[in-house]
Amino acid sequence: MEGAGYRVVFEKGGVYLHTSAKKHQDPDSLIAGVIRVVEKDSDVLLHWVPVEEAGDSTQILFSKKDVSGGDSCTSEEEPTFDPGYEPDWAVISTVRPQSRHLEPTRGAEPSSPRGSWAFSVSLGELKSIRRSKPGLSWAYLVLVTQAGGSLPALHFHRGGTRALLRVLSRYLLLASSPQDPRLYLVFPHDSSALSSSFHHLQLFDQDSSNVVSRFLQDPYSTTFSSFSRVTNFFRGALQPHLEGASPDLLPPPDDEPEPGFEVISCVELGPRPAVERAPPLTEEEWAHHVGPEGRLQQVPVLKARIFSGGLSPGLRREAWKFLLGYLSWEGSAEEHKAHVRKKTDEYFRMKLQWKSVSPEQERRNSLLHGYRSLIERDVSRTDRTNKFYEGPENPGLGLLNDILLTYCMYHFDLGYVQGMSDLLSPILYVIQNEVDAFWCFCGFMELVHGNFEESQETMKRQLGQLLLLLRVLDPQLCDFLDSQDSGSLCFCFRWLLIWFKREFPFPDVLRLWEVLWTGLPGPNLHLLVACAILDMERDTLMLSGFGSNEILKHINELTMKLSVEDVLTRAEALYRQLTACPELPHNVQEVLGLVPPTEPQSPSPPTSPLPLSPTGAPPAPPPTEDTAPQPDSSLEILPEEEEEESAES
């Protein structure tokens, strides 16, 4: 059925409202009507109208309950009734026609008492749908809106609940609640939220419980916490539907009248293999890979060696420049020298841009002034317990400040975002040179700059990928987290944002990062690191009866108590366990880098993660005779004590 500006895609008669709380309804308490799904303009509406008003329902609008207690449409008290179901689902009518703004529908008087029960609601307003138990007289559906109000229960005297839900599943994702198999949570197919900025999220405040409360209030959190029971969870929001494929719910057996229809897909993983890590790569081993003209040889073998054991402290200053793409793995020693001279000139030209801004100019440049203020505040509290940065007049703090301000000149679009100082601090500590540390930091930011973008699309994608991996590895843990309102994994946000910088002791962070920078054994090893931590804490979380607050508290208390070698060992074991599964879903293979990522269908962010290992720096131009000397302000700072070596030994 089509009309001016609308099209009826579903219609079912014999749908009654039971307006009395009595177990046996009298004829006057039964209101027969018609339920319709209508496409109108760019919206999809669900209409119910009494039989006498069934001629045209497209002009009836959904009216939310007036929370202030006033009623602009009627002075009568809103009718309250219980249709005889379980007490916690007693229905309160919160719909009424907006007769002041709309023309009366055909076939009924505006003041018709039955007509006052008519309602229309956009599918986007729905929050959940509850079905009746099989065998309880007529089947019924209860619709709950995002505002928390319930629409009158719809009783299908002639059947049709499954047909209606099938139609709704064309426009919505219906996920069975873990707590109640008859309750279906409603989500759009392309759910997205989590759009608050880092400043508003206050991610780095000491009171991190505020972070979780804000996330849990976000639809994004609700969406992901409910995906554990979604029909065939490897489809839906975590994997785009194939073109032409229908996300309809699967039909139940014919001999069971209208039961719940939940289908859970599981992956049978094999045993988890044992993994042993190697000792750190030594300077002598590195020297064996240096060939003629200073070119590195057998680079894949060298990267694999770094992945399996990390680097010895004395080797990091040189090796990190290669891992972070500052120096090319294929370049010669002379090419590297020329490249460093070129990059030194480039750095100080950018540094001069903000150094030459006078105080008067800065007062008229709110962006630069804001960056400077935020950087000064963050630098003043970054790793101050480390001897390299302790003390009020520590020159390392000045270098942190200068490098971060220069990065604002290098990347105007991104600028400075809270948390970047955490990523720069270990790099400057190891490199101990202003220019080299800047370019190594730029290489790191090429890997993780999406984490700091205002849209947070990269962070959303990574949280979704983490949830997908954890669902395959440990569905029971996922179900437990869902049941405690922690299924969104929002407590992992800081882990992914700054690559576990605040979760491990400082020397362990150095080891973890250099392993991740190898890009082995595939992209997104940092997600498996998060899975490994959760796997290590699985029994504590599940056997202690923790609620959401206790889970957050326990995760926060893991800070500085984790062993990086144990975590890396378990993360590699999880990777091998997953890749050994012959029936691993395609979207999981994409996350692990086993298959090429699916090409995006729209300008939205790609489904594939950012690569964790940067490509090699372009070959440096041949050295020129006239090269500018390195300015004196490129400071070399050596720590008074080799505290790192003693900590590692």
XYZ file of C-alpha atoms in Angstrom:
649
model
C 0.000 0.000 0.000
C 1.381 3.383 -0.944
C 0.253 6.919 -0.444
C 1.590 10.422 -0.686
C 5.033 10.256 0.905
C 4.601 6.865 2.578
C 4.558 3.132 1.828
C 3.075 0.381 3.992
C 5.520 -2.549 4.048
C 3.679 -4.677 6.629
C 0.097 -4.852 7.853
C -1.567 -7.272 10.249
C -5.076 -7.222 11.633
C -6.410 -8.885 14.754
C -3.928 -7.067 16.979
C -5.680 -6.143 20.238
C -4.998 -3.949 23.215
C -6.145 -5.371 26.557
C -7.023 -2.339 28.636
C -8.111 -4.173 31.769
C -5.974 -5.787 34.460
C -8.483 -8.623 34.850
C -7.334 -12.088 33.911
C -10.462 -12.617 31.799
C -11.037 -9.628 29.577
C -14.564 -8.391 28.957
C -15.438 -7.270 25.411
C -15.309 -3.584 26.325
C -11.693 -3.879 27.467
C -10.536 -5.386 24.165
C -9.687 -2.907 21.430
C -9.175 -4.490 18.032
C -6.732 -2.814 15.724
C -4.243 -3.025 12.894
C -0.456 -2.912 13.211
C 1.542 -1.480 10.313
C 5.143 -0.792 9.425
C 5.285 2.310 7.265
C 8.160 3.863 5.353
C 7.550 7.585 5.432
C 10.057 10.017 3.936
C 13.431 8.925 5.380
C 11.961 7.303 8.491
C 10.322 3.961 9.265
C 7.344 4.062 11.620
C 5.406 1.447 13.554
C 1.650 2.269 13.752
C -1.191 0.753 15.667
C -4.717 2.089 15.219
C -8.158 0.803 16.236
C -10.167 -0.904 13.540
C -12.425 2.095 12.979
C -9.366 4.297 12.405
C -7.446 1.866 10.261
C -8.095 3.811 7.091
C -5.084 6.155 7.527
C -2.594 5.968 10.340
C 0.287 7.824 8.829
C -0.521 11.073 10.572
C -0.505 9.745 14.140
C 2.637 10.597 16.046
C 4.237 9.089 19.097
C 3.961 11.326 22.141
C 6.477 10.726 24.914
C 5.387 10.753 28.507
C 5.462 14.199 30.068
C 8.006 13.848 32.835
C 7.000 17.129 34.377
C 3.586 15.788 35.210
C 1.756 18.233 32.962
C -0.382 17.168 30.030
C -0.889 19.414 27.074
C -3.384 17.075 25.448
C -5.717 16.012 28.187
C -6.468 16.893 31.757
C -7.545 13.392 32.681
C -5.222 11.186 34.657
C -3.269 8.851 32.440
C -4.792 5.339 32.637
C -2.657 2.769 34.388
C -3.275 -0.921 33.983
C -1.641 -4.291 34.416
C -2.577 -6.797 31.690
C -2.009 -9.712 34.009
C 1.616 -10.501 33.197
C 4.629 -10.521 35.449
C 4.589 -7.533 37.818
C 7.886 -6.076 36.611
C 6.412 -5.673 33.145
C 3.115 -4.049 34.053
C 2.330 -1.697 31.205
C 1.794 2.012 31.648
C 0.337 3.748 28.664
C 2.530 6.635 27.644
C 1.024 7.402 24.246
C -1.717 9.754 23.288
C -2.751 11.484 20.058
C -1.600 15.036 19.406
C -4.996 16.284 18.360
C -4.017 19.930 18.628
C -1.503 19.613 15.838
C -2.985 16.990 13.545
C -6.053 16.565 11.451
C -8.387 13.806 12.693
C -8.000 10.537 10.846
C -10.709 9.290 8.584
C -13.455 7.158 9.963
C -13.350 8.258 13.583
C -14.357 11.201 15.665
C -11.503 13.148 17.198
C -12.859 12.491 20.660
C -13.284 8.738 20.158
C -12.195 6.960 23.355
C -10.797 4.063 21.370
C -8.960 6.448 19.079
C -6.999 7.795 22.048
C -5.125 4.478 22.230
C -3.659 4.821 18.738
C 0.076 5.352 18.556
C 2.905 5.674 16.086
C 6.586 5.400 16.921
C 9.758 5.660 14.853
C 11.807 2.478 14.893
C 14.763 4.560 15.977
C 12.884 5.337 19.214
C 12.694 1.669 20.227
C 15.004 0.366 22.936
C 13.779 -3.195 23.446
C 11.016 -5.655 22.551
C 9.724 -8.327 24.901
C 7.858 -11.418 23.772
C 5.380 -13.515 25.711
C 6.125 -17.004 26.957
C 5.069 -19.777 24.557
C 1.666 -21.209 25.315
C 0.328 -18.251 27.322
C -2.936 -17.683 25.485
C -2.474 -15.061 22.736
C 1.079 -14.092 21.899
C 1.949 -10.512 22.725
C 4.779 -8.009 22.286
C 5.743 -5.174 24.634
C 7.681 -2.277 23.070
C 9.914 -0.097 25.232
C 11.202 3.252 23.970
C 14.554 4.936 24.461
C 12.879 7.341 26.873
C 12.024 4.413 29.142
C 8.266 4.375 28.546
C 6.343 1.274 27.483
C 3.789 1.193 24.712
C 0.593 -0.783 25.310
C 1.085 -4.529 24.937
C 0.099 -5.757 21.469
C -1.877 -9.049 21.572
C -1.862 -10.966 18.299
C -5.151 -12.903 18.402
C -4.519 -14.221 14.887
C -0.771 -14.753 15.189
C 1.877 -12.714 13.431
C 4.467 -11.785 16.056
C 7.222 -13.614 14.211
C 6.241 -12.027 10.900
C 6.390 -8.567 12.459
C 9.792 -9.232 14.017
C 11.087 -10.447 10.685
C 10.062 -7.184 9.077
C 11.582 -5.141 11.905
C 14.846 -7.067 11.506
C 15.202 -5.530 8.048
C 15.722 -2.153 9.673
C 17.068 -3.059 13.125
C 19.442 -5.456 14.807
C 17.585 -7.557 17.407
C 19.897 -9.054 20.038
C 18.670 -11.448 22.703
C 19.414 -10.257 26.223
C 21.730 -12.541 28.247
C 19.528 -12.053 31.309
C 16.172 -12.753 29.635
C 15.896 -14.806 26.413
C 12.465 -13.282 25.744
C 13.861 -9.737 25.775
C 15.341 -8.409 22.527
C 17.530 -5.331 22.604
C 17.190 -3.050 19.609
C 20.115 -1.460 17.784
C 20.557 0.192 14.401
C 22.591 -1.902 11.972
C 25.380 0.701 11.895
C 25.526 1.627 15.549
C 28.061 4.308 16.410
C 28.571 6.596 19.353
C 31.456 7.308 21.697
C 31.956 10.773 20.274
C 33.015 12.730 23.372
C 36.454 14.322 23.229
C 39.272 13.193 25.507
C 38.918 16.407 27.424
C 35.290 15.731 28.221
C 35.996 12.063 28.955
C 38.732 13.105 31.422
C 40.600 9.920 30.607
C 43.688 10.891 32.498
C 42.188 12.092 35.740
C 42.982 10.083 38.833
C 39.324 9.246 39.336
C 39.085 6.821 36.445
C 35.719 5.518 37.622
C 34.249 8.633 36.066
C 35.533 7.457 32.699
C 33.617 4.201 32.879
C 30.421 5.827 34.062
C 30.529 8.151 31.071
C 31.161 5.256 28.708
C 28.377 3.177 30.167
C 25.971 6.022 29.620
C 26.886 6.025 25.937
C 24.868 3.988 23.418
C 28.117 2.609 22.060
C 28.768 0.848 25.358
C 25.261 -0.531 25.471
C 25.557 -1.784 21.924
C 28.768 -3.683 22.430
C 27.733 -5.091 25.816
C 24.761 -6.696 24.075
C 26.539 -8.178 21.082
C 27.389 -11.327 23.062
C 23.952 -12.757 22.342
C 23.327 -11.359 18.898
C 22.026 -13.816 16.350
C 25.113 -15.301 14.731
C 27.408 -12.786 16.362
C 29.937 -12.986 13.566
C 27.445 -11.063 11.472
C 25.618 -7.881 12.397
C 27.487 -4.849 13.588
C 30.854 -6.569 13.977
C 30.870 -7.667 10.324
C 28.989 -5.951 7.486
C 26.187 -7.966 5.900
C 26.861 -9.345 2.461
C 25.043 -7.521 -0.275
C 21.572 -8.924 -0.603
C 21.853 -10.985 2.546
C 18.995 -10.717 4.977
C 19.671 -10.435 8.713
C 16.264 -11.984 9.393
C 15.857 -14.110 12.446
C 15.924 -17.843 11.941
C 12.521 -19.582 12.135
C 11.921 -21.865 15.121
C 10.766 -25.464 14.808
C 7.209 -25.796 13.587
C 6.107 -27.763 16.650
C 7.022 -24.973 19.044
C 4.667 -21.967 18.988
C 6.554 -18.703 18.709
C 9.515 -19.483 20.990
C 12.585 -17.344 21.479
C 14.883 -17.547 18.465
C 18.440 -17.127 19.609
C 21.233 -18.688 17.588
C 24.772 -18.487 18.915
C 27.724 -19.263 16.658
C 30.771 -20.726 18.358
C 34.275 -21.478 17.181
C 36.007 -24.581 18.429
C 39.625 -23.692 19.145
C 42.331 -26.268 19.540
C 44.685 -26.514 22.514
C 46.765 -23.475 23.323
C 50.394 -24.096 22.335
C 53.312 -23.556 24.677
C 55.483 -20.539 23.904
C 58.945 -19.719 25.173
C 60.511 -16.302 24.743
C 64.149 -15.768 23.929
C 66.698 -13.562 25.735
C 67.104 -9.971 24.489
C 69.021 -9.307 21.288
C 72.582 -8.241 22.142
C 74.831 -5.684 20.488
C 77.078 -8.475 19.275
C 74.175 -10.198 17.503
C 73.163 -6.889 15.931
C 76.716 -6.365 14.689
C 76.575 -9.713 12.867
C 73.708 -8.313 10.760
C 75.643 -5.209 9.689
C 77.130 -5.764 6.252
C 79.297 -3.744 3.903
C 78.672 0.012 3.846
C 76.784 -0.333 7.098
C 73.700 -1.909 5.529
C 71.669 -4.304 7.659
C 71.379 -7.833 6.345
C 68.712 -10.478 6.887
C 66.281 -7.884 8.190
C 63.311 -10.322 8.550
C 65.459 -12.573 10.745
C 66.548 -9.548 12.768
C 62.935 -8.421 13.297
C 61.908 -11.937 14.318
C 64.725 -11.983 16.836
C 63.582 -8.642 18.305
C 60.010 -9.938 18.487
C 61.009 -13.084 20.365
C 63.265 -11.417 22.932
C 63.333 -7.660 22.667
C 66.503 -5.579 22.743
C 69.277 -5.198 25.254
C 69.242 -1.696 26.809
C 72.491 -0.613 25.155
C 71.154 -1.423 21.680
C 67.860 0.419 21.901
C 69.178 3.865 21.018
C 70.254 2.637 17.589
C 67.642 -0.033 16.893
C 64.610 2.097 17.762
C 65.461 4.488 14.914
C 64.941 1.597 12.498
C 61.877 0.171 14.226
C 60.171 3.577 14.134
C 60.994 4.275 10.508
C 63.410 7.165 11.128
C 66.229 5.255 9.436
C 65.733 2.886 6.529
C 66.460 -0.797 7.064
C 68.025 -0.865 3.574
C 70.110 2.312 3.811
C 73.878 2.536 4.085
C 75.744 4.353 6.824
C 76.459 7.328 4.550
C 72.839 7.519 3.450
C 71.765 7.512 7.081
C 74.122 10.417 7.883
C 72.742 12.464 5.008
C 69.193 11.645 6.053
C 69.883 12.771 9.628
C 71.385 16.068 8.427
C 68.344 16.728 6.262
C 65.920 15.885 9.058
C 67.863 18.041 11.504
C 67.450 21.101 9.287
C 63.765 20.322 8.813
C 63.202 19.974 12.548
C 64.762 23.301 13.476
C 62.875 25.130 10.736
C 59.634 23.888 12.290
C 60.839 24.657 15.789
C 61.685 28.211 14.752
C 58.097 28.715 13.604
C 56.724 28.636 17.135
C 59.877 29.984 18.786
C 59.613 33.199 16.760
C 56.034 33.921 17.844
C 56.059 36.889 20.222
C 53.865 36.975 23.353
C 51.706 39.609 21.646
C 51.192 37.343 18.646
C 50.413 34.353 20.822
C 47.697 36.276 22.623
C 45.967 36.510 19.242
C 46.611 32.861 18.397
C 44.276 30.928 20.639
C 45.167 27.583 19.042
C 48.893 27.860 19.712
C 48.259 29.276 23.163
C 45.951 26.368 23.955
C 48.504 23.824 22.772
C 51.259 25.457 24.806
C 49.163 25.521 27.981
C 48.057 21.900 27.610
C 51.583 20.696 26.853
C 53.081 22.549 29.808
C 50.484 21.040 32.110
C 50.969 17.486 30.826
C 54.771 17.638 30.718
C 54.879 18.799 34.320
C 53.320 15.486 35.426
C 54.788 13.010 32.923
C 57.014 10.300 34.445
C 58.269 12.621 37.181
C 59.316 9.659 39.319
C 61.807 8.645 36.644
C 65.273 10.038 37.363
C 65.528 11.225 33.781
C 62.620 13.638 34.367
C 62.639 14.321 38.102
C 63.387 17.718 39.606
C 61.940 21.184 38.905
C 64.667 22.329 36.478
C 65.191 19.061 34.655
C 66.331 19.711 31.040
C 64.427 16.623 29.921
C 61.147 18.395 30.656
C 62.193 21.266 28.415
C 62.922 18.861 25.579
C 59.548 17.165 26.029
C 57.897 20.565 25.792
C 59.862 21.645 22.709
C 59.351 18.397 20.811
C 55.603 18.377 21.429
C 55.209 22.004 20.375
C 57.241 21.332 17.243
C 54.985 18.372 16.483
C 52.076 20.817 16.420
C 53.893 22.597 13.579
C 54.593 19.265 11.875
C 51.001 17.989 12.085
C 48.724 21.039 12.066
C 45.516 19.025 11.716
C 46.113 16.867 14.776
C 48.179 19.220 16.942
C 48.583 18.085 20.528
C 46.139 15.822 22.335
C 46.337 14.726 25.930
C 48.282 11.474 26.196
C 50.927 12.204 23.570
C 53.441 13.141 26.251
C 53.136 9.574 27.562
C 54.213 8.249 24.163
C 57.143 10.653 23.765
C 58.638 10.212 27.229
C 60.105 6.690 26.756
C 61.402 7.603 23.301
C 63.307 10.648 24.553
C 64.570 8.607 27.505
C 66.090 6.035 25.139
C 67.209 8.223 22.207
C 68.555 11.101 24.358
C 68.721 13.472 21.388
C 66.152 16.122 20.616
C 66.077 15.785 16.826
C 66.267 12.002 16.677
C 63.644 11.666 19.403
C 61.303 13.980 17.485
C 61.452 11.934 14.288
C 61.133 8.661 16.156
C 58.085 10.115 17.894
C 56.658 11.070 14.493
C 57.153 7.475 13.381
C 55.267 6.205 16.429
C 52.492 8.715 15.816
C 52.134 7.410 12.252
C 51.037 4.152 13.858
C 48.690 5.535 16.497
C 47.618 9.008 15.356
C 44.117 7.678 14.730
C 43.806 7.048 18.475
C 43.910 10.806 19.061
C 41.584 11.982 16.311
C 38.459 13.745 17.489
C 36.094 11.345 15.707
C 37.628 8.420 17.624
C 36.688 6.108 14.779
C 39.987 4.249 15.172
C 39.369 3.674 18.870
C 35.840 2.473 18.190
C 37.127 0.050 15.607
C 39.838 -1.294 17.903
C 37.401 -1.831 20.775
C 35.129 -3.708 18.395
C 38.019 -5.840 17.175
C 39.097 -6.542 20.750
C 35.572 -7.642 21.626
C 35.490 -9.899 18.585
C 38.779 -11.582 19.495
C 37.743 -12.055 23.108
C 34.403 -13.495 22.044
C 36.185 -16.163 20.005
C 38.821 -16.869 22.653
C 36.608 -16.895 25.742
C 32.841 -16.555 25.205
C 32.182 -17.403 28.862
C 34.239 -14.444 30.026
C 32.398 -12.219 27.556
C 29.052 -13.422 28.888
C 30.162 -12.707 32.431
C 31.300 -9.187 31.540
C 28.005 -8.624 29.739
C 26.054 -9.696 32.789
C 27.959 -7.140 34.878
C 27.447 -4.240 32.440
C 31.123 -4.394 31.465
C 30.787 -6.062 28.074
C 31.762 -2.876 26.279
C 35.364 -3.397 27.495
C 35.553 0.326 28.141
C 38.084 -0.339 30.902
C 40.505 -1.318 28.098
C 40.275 2.123 26.467
C 43.419 3.526 28.072
C 45.301 0.313 27.308
C 44.758 0.775 23.590
C 45.004 4.555 23.554
C 48.587 4.819 24.815
C 49.697 1.234 24.297
C 49.706 0.126 27.944
C 52.074 2.937 28.923
C 50.531 3.257 32.398
C 49.950 -0.434 33.008
C 53.561 -1.684 33.153
C 56.715 -0.501 34.908
C 58.805 1.854 32.777
C 61.460 -0.735 31.692
C 58.695 -3.179 30.746
C 57.032 -0.541 28.567
C 60.268 -0.241 26.589
C 60.321 -4.009 26.048
C 56.640 -4.169 25.113
C 56.820 -1.343 22.580
C 59.882 -2.603 20.732
C 58.201 -5.996 20.350
C 55.002 -4.403 19.029
C 56.942 -2.181 16.611
C 58.250 -5.239 14.746
C 54.746 -5.811 13.369
C 55.108 -9.522 14.111
C 53.556 -12.022 14.030
C 50.884 -9.853 12.429
C 49.034 -6.588 12.880
C 47.104 -5.897 16.073
C 49.310 -7.797 18.479
C 48.421 -5.066 20.970
C 44.827 -6.363 20.922
C 46.072 -9.830 21.800
C 48.122 -8.286 24.612
C 44.846 -6.929 26.008
C 43.250 -10.371 25.577
C 46.205 -11.938 27.376
C 45.797 -9.657 30.387
C 42.092 -10.440 30.594
C 42.844 -14.141 30.202
C 45.329 -13.972 33.086
C 42.688 -12.315 35.292
C 39.800 -14.483 34.102
C 39.359 -16.622 37.203
C 39.727 -13.687 39.571
C 37.036 -11.754 37.728
C 34.568 -14.608 37.326
C 34.961 -16.394 40.662
C 34.945 -13.313 42.886
C 31.427 -12.206 42.031
C 32.613 -8.769 40.936
C 30.131 -6.194 39.728
C 30.988 -3.480 37.228
C 32.564 -1.211 39.842
C 34.637 -4.031 41.301
C 35.773 -5.078 37.815
C 36.950 -1.540 37.105
C 38.677 -1.337 40.467
C 40.435 -4.647 39.942
C 41.631 -3.694 36.451
C 42.981 -0.375 37.737
C 44.800 -2.146 40.545
C 46.709 -4.250 37.998
C 48.809 -1.196 37.175
C 52.521 -1.868 37.673
C 51.798 -5.440 38.826
C 51.921 -7.183 35.448
C 54.918 -9.043 34.038
C 55.532 -8.027 30.446
C 57.226 -11.326 29.607
C 54.286 -13.332 30.907
C 51.840 -11.156 28.982
C 53.811 -11.345 25.731
C 54.169 -15.102 26.075
C 50.437 -15.536 26.512
C 49.626 -13.090 23.694
C 51.774 -15.065 21.260
C 50.162 -18.314 22.438
C 46.711 -16.839 21.809
C 47.782 -15.817 18.311
C 49.022 -19.324 17.521
C 45.863 -20.860 18.956
C 43.669 -18.680 16.764
C 45.657 -19.123 13.576
C 45.638 -22.903 14.007
C 41.830 -22.964 13.861
C 40.735 -24.079 10.353
C 37.275 -22.519 10.729
C 38.330 -19.092 11.945
C 35.742 -16.522 10.774
C 36.834 -14.193 8.019
C 36.533 -11.019 10.085
C 38.774 -12.526 12.772
C 41.286 -13.428 10.081
C 41.215 -9.796 8.965
C 41.997 -8.573 12.467
C 44.935 -10.981 12.687
C 46.207 -10.002 9.240
C 45.736 -13.497 7.780
C 43.650 -12.209 4.862
C 43.543 -8.817 3.157
C 41.058 -6.419 4.747
C 37.706 -5.869 3.097
C 37.601 -2.703 1.035
C 35.342 -0.085 2.662
C 32.108 0.679 0.853
C 31.981 4.310 1.932
C 34.294 7.110 3.020
C 33.997 5.776 6.580
C 37.202 4.640 8.294
C 38.597 1.369 6.949
C 37.759 -1.867 8.687
C 41.387 -2.893 8.760
C 43.548 -1.669 11.623
C 46.459 0.651 11.260
C 49.646 -1.290 10.608
C 51.760 -1.653 13.695
C 55.087 -1.547 11.880
C 55.921 1.501 9.788
C 57.311 1.185 6.328
C 60.953 1.974 5.951
C 61.957 5.562 5.529
C 62.509 6.560 1.903
C 66.099 6.218 0.731
C 68.070 9.235 1.740
C 69.532 11.399 -1.015
C 73.250 11.121 -1.659
C 75.324 13.237 0.688
C 76.038 16.714 -0.504
C 79.197 18.620 -0.012
C 77.530 21.655 1.541
C 75.438 20.563 4.466
C 74.458 22.695 7.396
C 76.058 21.675 10.666
C 73.807 20.322 13.385
C 72.752 23.203 15.654
C 74.081 23.172 19.176
C 70.592 23.205 20.638
C 70.155 19.550 19.669
C 71.064 18.442 23.154
C 72.632 15.167 24.140
C 71.514 14.203 27.638
C 72.945 11.249 29.464
C 71.411 9.958 32.696
C 73.631 10.013 35.719
C 73.047 6.318 36.383
C 72.445 3.434 34.057
C 69.304 2.603 35.995
C 67.688 0.935 33.056
C 70.417 -1.673 32.668
C 70.274 -2.569 36.325
C 66.483 -2.831 36.167
C 66.664 -5.160 33.176
C 69.422 -7.372 34.590
